[in-house]
Short mmCIF file of C-alpha atoms in Angstrom, two decimals:
data_model
loop_
_atom_site.label_atom_id
_atom_site.label_comp_id
_atom_site.label_asym_id
_atom_site.label_seq_id
_atom_site.Cartn_x
_atom_site.Cartn_y
_atom_site.Cartn_z
CA UNK A 223 0.00 0.00 0.00
CA UNK A 224 1.37 3.38 -1.00
CA UNK A 225 1.79 6.02 1.70
CA UNK A 226 2.20 8.79 -0.89
CA UNK A 227 0.21 11.85 0.10
CA UNK A 228 -1.52 14.07 -2.42
CA UNK A 229 0.07 17.51 -2.64
CA UNK A 230 -1.76 20.22 -0.73
CA UNK A 231 -3.32 22.99 -2.83
CA UNK A 232 -1.49 26.28 -2.74
CA UNK A 233 -2.94 29.76 -2.32
CA UNK A 234 -1.70 30.66 -5.78
CA UNK A 235 -3.54 27.71 -7.31
CA UNK A 236 -6.71 28.83 -5.57
CA UNK A 237 -6.25 32.41 -6.81
CA UNK A 238 -5.87 31.21 -10.40
CA UNK A 239 -8.82 28.85 -10.09
CA UNK A 240 -11.10 31.63 -8.79
CA UNK A 241 -9.97 33.85 -11.66
CA UNK A 242 -10.80 31.09 -14.16
CA UNK A 243 -14.24 30.58 -12.62
CA UNK A 244 -14.87 34.32 -12.60
CA UNK A 245 -13.66 35.03 -16.13
CA UNK A 246 -15.09 31.89 -17.75
CA UNK A 247 -11.94 30.95 -19.65
CA UNK A 248 -8.28 30.19 -19.05
CA UNK A 249 -7.21 32.91 -21.49
CA UNK A 250 -9.25 35.66 -19.83
CA UNK A 251 -8.13 34.55 -16.37
CA UNK A 252 -4.50 34.52 -17.52
CA UNK A 253 -4.82 38.10 -18.79
CA UNK A 254 -6.41 39.23 -15.53
CA UNK A 255 -3.75 37.51 -13.42
CA UNK A 256 -0.79 38.38 -15.70
CA UNK A 257 0.24 34.76 -16.31
CA UNK A 258 0.01 32.35 -19.23
CA UNK A 259 -3.16 30.37 -20.03
CA UNK A 260 -1.16 27.17 -19.45
CA UNK A 261 -0.35 28.32 -15.90
CA UNK A 262 -4.06 28.76 -15.15
CA UNK A 263 -5.00 25.46 -16.76
CA UNK A 264 -2.25 23.64 -14.85
CA UNK A 265 -3.38 25.16 -11.54
CA UNK A 266 -6.96 23.99 -12.12
CA UNK A 267 -5.82 20.49 -13.16
CA UNK A 268 -3.59 20.19 -10.09
CA UNK A 269 -6.48 21.22 -7.84
CA UNK A 270 -8.72 18.61 -9.45
CA UNK A 271 -6.04 16.01 -8.77
CA UNK A 272 -5.69 17.13 -5.15
CA UNK A 273 -9.45 17.11 -4.49
CA UNK A 274 -10.27 14.07 -6.68
CA UNK A 275 -13.12 16.08 -8.18
CA UNK A 276 -13.96 17.76 -11.47
CA UNK A 277 -14.04 21.50 -10.79
CA UNK A 278 -14.72 22.87 -14.27
CA UNK A 279 -16.30 21.72 -17.51
CA UNK A 280 -14.03 22.60 -20.40
CA UNK A 281 -15.69 23.35 -23.75
CA UNK A 282 -13.47 23.99 -26.73
CA UNK A 283 -13.94 27.53 -28.06
CA UNK A 284 -16.74 28.09 -25.53
CA UNK A 285 -14.75 28.67 -22.37
CA UNK A 286 -15.53 26.84 -19.16
CA UNK A 287 -18.15 26.59 -16.44
CA UNK A 288 -17.74 25.49 -12.84
CA UNK A 289 -19.29 22.28 -11.56
CA UNK A 290 -21.15 22.13 -8.26
CA UNK A 291 -17.90 21.08 -6.58
CA UNK A 292 -16.11 23.92 -8.34
CA UNK A 293 -18.61 26.52 -7.18
CA UNK A 294 -18.30 25.22 -3.63
CA UNK A 295 -14.54 25.59 -3.87
CA UNK A 296 -14.89 29.15 -5.19
CA UNK A 297 -16.83 30.13 -2.06
CA UNK A 298 -14.53 28.38 0.38
CA UNK A 299 -11.32 29.41 -1.37
CA UNK A 300 -12.39 33.09 -1.43
CA UNK A 301 -12.87 33.00 2.34
CA UNK A 302 -9.51 31.26 2.79
CA UNK A 303 -7.70 33.82 0.63
CA UNK A 304 -9.29 36.64 2.60
CA UNK A 305 -8.03 35.09 5.84
CA UNK A 306 -4.58 34.73 4.30
CA UNK A 307 -4.61 38.42 3.37
CA UNK A 308 -5.57 39.29 6.93
CA UNK A 309 -2.64 37.24 8.22
CA UNK A 310 -0.26 39.01 5.86
CA UNK A 311 -1.52 42.41 6.97
CA UNK A 312 -1.28 41.69 10.70
CA UNK A 313 2.03 39.83 10.99
CA UNK A 314 4.87 42.31 11.35
CA UNK A 315 2.49 45.21 11.90
CA UNK A 316 4.44 46.40 14.92
CA UNK A 317 3.02 49.92 14.73
CA UNK A 318 -0.47 48.49 15.33
CA UNK A 319 -1.87 50.81 12.64
CA UNK A 320 -4.86 49.50 10.64
CA UNK A 321 -3.91 48.88 7.03
CA UNK A 322 -5.39 47.34 3.92
CA UNK A 323 -8.57 47.73 1.88
CA UNK A 324 -12.04 48.44 3.28
CA UNK A 325 -15.09 48.20 1.00
CA UNK A 326 -17.98 50.53 1.81
CA UNK A 327 -21.29 50.67 -0.02
CA UNK A 328 -23.37 53.84 -0.04
CA UNK A 329 -26.90 54.42 -1.29
CA UNK A 330 -26.51 56.64 -4.34
CA UNK A 331 -28.49 59.67 -3.16
CA UNK A 332 -26.53 59.83 0.11
CA UNK A 333 -23.09 59.43 -1.43
CA UNK A 334 -22.49 63.04 -2.47
CA UNK A 335 -22.94 64.33 1.09
CA UNK A 336 -21.17 61.50 2.94
CA UNK A 337 -18.42 59.91 0.82
CA UNK A 338 -16.17 62.98 0.26
CA UNK A 339 -16.03 63.67 4.01
CA UNK A 340 -15.45 59.98 4.77
CA UNK A 341 -12.61 59.87 2.24
CA UNK A 342 -11.00 62.93 3.82
CA UNK A 343 -11.34 61.56 7.36
CA UNK A 344 -9.91 58.15 6.46
CA UNK A 345 -6.98 59.73 4.61
CA UNK A 346 -6.22 61.82 7.69
CA UNK A 347 -6.80 59.27 10.44
CA UNK A 348 -6.04 55.96 8.70
CA UNK A 349 -3.35 56.68 6.10
CA UNK A 350 -2.59 52.97 5.59
CA UNK A 351 -6.22 52.11 4.77
CA UNK A 352 -7.49 52.18 1.18
CA UNK A 353 -11.21 52.85 0.70
CA UNK A 354 -13.14 51.01 -2.00
CA UNK A 355 -16.48 52.78 -2.45
CA UNK A 356 -19.47 51.21 -4.21
CA UNK A 357 -22.59 53.31 -4.92
CA UNK A 358 -25.97 51.96 -5.95
CA UNK A 359 -29.50 51.01 -4.87
CA UNK A 360 -30.03 49.48 -1.44
CA UNK A 361 -31.02 46.03 -2.68
CA UNK A 362 -27.83 45.63 -4.72
CA UNK A 363 -25.55 46.93 -1.95
CA UNK A 364 -27.23 44.79 0.72
CA UNK A 365 -26.70 41.65 -1.35
CA UNK A 366 -23.02 42.50 -1.75
CA UNK A 367 -22.71 42.87 2.04
CA UNK A 368 -24.46 39.53 2.55
CA UNK A 369 -22.18 37.91 -0.04
CA UNK A 370 -19.09 39.29 1.70
CA UNK A 371 -18.10 41.63 -1.14
CA UNK A 372 -18.63 44.75 0.99
CA UNK A 373 -17.52 45.26 4.59
CA UNK A 374 -20.41 47.61 5.36
CA UNK A 375 -22.96 49.92 3.77
CA UNK A 376 -24.57 53.32 4.44
CA UNK A 377 -28.23 53.61 3.53
CA UNK A 378 -31.71 54.28 4.77
CA UNK A 379 -33.07 51.60 7.08
CA UNK A 380 -36.13 51.07 4.89
CA UNK A 381 -35.70 48.21 2.44
CA UNK A 382 -32.89 46.41 4.27
CA UNK A 383 -33.17 42.59 4.12
CA UNK A 384 -32.77 40.07 6.91
CA UNK A 385 -29.20 39.11 7.76
CA UNK A 386 -27.92 42.63 8.38
CA UNK A 387 -27.45 44.49 11.66
CA UNK A 388 -27.46 48.30 11.76
CA UNK A 389 -26.47 51.30 13.87
CA UNK A 390 -28.36 54.54 13.33
CA UNK A 391 -26.26 57.45 12.05
CA UNK A 392 -28.89 60.21 11.84
CA UNK A 393 -32.47 60.85 10.78
CA UNK A 394 -33.74 62.73 7.77
CA UNK A 395 -37.07 64.54 7.57
CA UNK A 396 -38.68 64.72 4.10
CA UNK A 397 -38.95 68.16 2.53
CA UNK A 398 -40.69 69.46 -0.57
CA UNK A 399 -38.61 70.77 -3.48
CA UNK A 400 -40.27 73.49 -5.55
CA UNK A 401 -39.28 75.67 -8.50
CA UNK A 402 -38.40 79.25 -7.62
CA UNK A 403 -41.60 80.79 -8.97
CA UNK A 404 -44.05 78.26 -7.53
CA UNK A 405 -47.03 79.78 -5.76
CA UNK A 406 -46.07 78.11 -2.46
CA UNK A 407 -42.36 78.97 -2.63
CA UNK A 408 -42.88 82.05 -0.41
CA UNK A 409 -44.38 79.95 2.39
CA UNK A 410 -42.17 78.67 5.21
CA UNK A 411 -44.12 75.37 5.26
CA UNK A 412 -46.30 73.63 2.70
CA UNK A 413 -49.16 71.17 2.86
CA UNK A 414 -49.00 68.01 0.77
CA UNK A 415 -52.76 68.13 0.41
CA UNK A 416 -52.39 71.38 -1.54
CA UNK A 417 -49.86 69.74 -3.85
CA UNK A 418 -51.79 66.51 -4.44
CA UNK A 419 -53.08 67.41 -7.90
CA UNK A 420 -49.81 68.92 -9.11
CA UNK A 421 -47.22 66.91 -11.09
CA UNK A 422 -44.83 64.91 -8.90
CA UNK A 423 -41.29 64.26 -10.18
CA UNK A 424 -40.51 61.03 -8.32
CA UNK A 425 -37.01 59.96 -7.31
CA UNK A 426 -37.37 56.26 -8.05
CA UNK A 427 -34.04 54.74 -7.06
CA UNK A 428 -35.10 51.68 -5.02
CA UNK A 429 -36.43 51.84 -2.41
CA UNK A 430 -36.92 55.64 -2.47
CA UNK A 431 -39.83 55.71 -4.92
CA UNK A 432 -41.92 53.04 -3.20
CA UNK A 433 -41.18 54.54 0.22
CA UNK A 434 -42.26 58.02 -0.88
CA UNK A 435 -45.49 56.71 -2.37
CA UNK A 436 -46.15 54.62 0.74
CA UNK A 437 -45.85 57.69 2.99
CA UNK A 438 -48.17 59.69 0.74
CA UNK A 439 -50.72 56.90 0.58
CA UNK A 440 -50.64 56.57 4.37
CA UNK A 441 -51.55 60.27 4.46
CA UNK A 442 -54.56 59.45 2.26
CA UNK A 443 -53.05 61.16 -0.80
CA UNK A 444 -52.99 59.96 -4.40
CA UNK A 445 -50.08 61.83 -6.00
CA UNK A 446 -50.04 62.75 -9.67
CA UNK A 447 -46.73 61.10 -10.73
CA UNK A 448 -45.66 62.88 -13.91
CA UNK A 449 -42.14 61.44 -14.24
CA UNK A 450 -39.90 58.90 -12.51
CA UNK A 451 -36.10 59.01 -12.48
CA UNK A 452 -33.37 57.09 -10.69
CA UNK A 453 -31.13 60.17 -10.87
CA UNK A 454 -31.20 62.61 -7.97
CA UNK A 455 -29.84 65.44 -10.13
CA UNK A 456 -32.28 64.75 -12.97
CA UNK A 457 -35.18 65.09 -10.53
CA UNK A 458 -33.73 68.34 -9.14
CA UNK A 459 -33.29 69.73 -12.66
CA UNK A 460 -36.85 68.80 -13.65
CA UNK A 461 -38.19 70.57 -10.56
CA UNK A 462 -36.02 73.64 -11.15
CA UNK A 463 -37.38 73.82 -14.71
CA UNK A 464 -40.91 74.02 -13.30
CA UNK A 465 -42.22 70.63 -14.45
CA UNK A 466 -43.46 69.72 -10.96
CA UNK A 467 -42.48 69.27 -7.33
CA UNK A 468 -40.59 66.48 -5.58
CA UNK A 469 -39.93 65.05 -2.13
CA UNK A 470 -36.39 64.55 -0.85
CA UNK A 471 -35.17 62.90 2.33
CA UNK A 472 -31.79 64.57 1.98
CA UNK A 473 -30.88 68.11 1.00
CA UNK A 474 -27.70 69.36 -0.62
CA UNK A 475 -26.04 72.61 0.39
CA UNK A 476 -26.33 73.92 -3.14
CA UNK A 477 -29.66 75.55 -3.90
CA UNK A 478 -29.40 75.33 -7.68
CA UNK A 479 -29.66 72.54 -10.24
CA UNK A 480 -26.90 71.47 -12.64
CA UNK A 481 -28.24 74.10 -15.02
CA UNK A 482 -27.92 76.80 -12.36
CA UNK A 483 -31.66 77.19 -11.83
CA UNK A 484 -32.84 77.79 -8.25
CA UNK A 485 -34.74 75.23 -6.15
CA UNK A 486 -36.72 76.02 -3.03
CA UNK A 487 -36.89 73.49 -0.17
CA UNK A 488 -39.74 73.78 2.27
CA UNK A 489 -40.71 71.84 5.40
CA UNK A 490 -43.89 69.76 5.25
CA UNK A 491 -46.76 70.50 7.65
CA UNK A 492 -47.83 68.23 9.18
CA UNK A 493 -44.47 66.48 8.76
CA UNK A 494 -44.01 63.05 7.23
CA UNK A 495 -42.30 60.30 9.20
CA UNK A 496 -38.52 60.77 9.45
CA UNK A 497 -36.31 58.04 8.00
CA UNK A 498 -33.15 56.79 9.77
CA UNK A 499 -29.86 56.58 7.89
CA UNK A 500 -27.89 53.59 9.15
CA UNK A 501 -24.54 51.83 8.93
CA UNK A 502 -25.09 48.11 8.28
CA UNK A 503 -22.98 44.97 8.12
CA UNK A 504 -23.55 41.23 7.95
CA UNK A 505 -24.92 39.90 11.22
CA UNK A 506 -22.56 36.90 11.36
CA UNK A 507 -19.48 38.72 10.07
CA UNK A 508 -16.36 39.32 12.13
CA UNK A 509 -15.16 42.72 10.88
CA UNK A 510 -11.46 43.30 10.44
CA UNK A 511 -9.75 45.83 12.67
CA UNK A 512 -9.43 48.23 9.76
CA UNK A 513 -13.15 47.86 8.94
CA UNK A 514 -14.00 48.60 12.56
CA UNK A 515 -11.78 51.68 12.43
CA UNK A 516 -13.56 52.97 9.32
CA UNK A 517 -16.91 52.22 10.94
CA UNK A 518 -15.95 54.31 13.95
CA UNK A 519 -15.08 57.23 11.69
CA UNK A 520 -18.47 56.96 9.97
CA UNK A 521 -20.28 56.91 13.30
CA UNK A 522 -18.33 59.90 14.65
CA UNK A 523 -18.66 62.09 11.56
CA UNK A 524 -22.44 61.72 11.41
CA UNK A 525 -23.24 62.41 15.07
#
């Protein structure tokens, strides 16, 4: 009986295998990893030998797809490589200064007022930390946090799925945005009932649109939605042009649109329910020290 042991897989083999699975071909993976296609193919073959399992299905001129065993290895190998990176960052870090990459997601409409300040604070307080910022709708960002692709995310609490835990940063009270020459622009407060029949320019980046309509319906109102847009600035420009009014949970310091036309923001009376802005992360995750440090900066700068 032979006592020969199968060779253990190496981290480099796992890196090349994940690249092949991600890119869908040895050639594309080789280009991404700056090696030859043969090096990628050899790494995958050696892993299949080590695990006694087929990891990919090779199709001539059609690339490759991962098997069930291969997809399982992608998930487990990604976690292992992340742990290996953590080990590399911590060993020899005698200065005890957080270092490495931290991925932060931010709901698109909040990004302009939060991300620049966060970037400045991290550069000043954590010079060895590199921020990777991802903007988008809440559903997409939340899934990336759950999948482990983002360390944390900043968003409204509404629309967050199960599996995340959150700390409140601040609350935002909805306000009405009006064109400069609107009849109600001179008032310090406006009534939504008076605006019900007027055209509503709806910010419809999920979940903002549904949440706005829900709040209006709870007030017994049936708004006249004239246009929907996922762009915050497009909505502001449409309002400034006089095409209708809108509701915003966040306000910028600038009082003009991209075209330089004025917008008027007015409080709502009686007010709509305020919406919390929160910092969220995966409930079962163990954040890295550098992620915790960035999280502390976010919490402090929004208090």
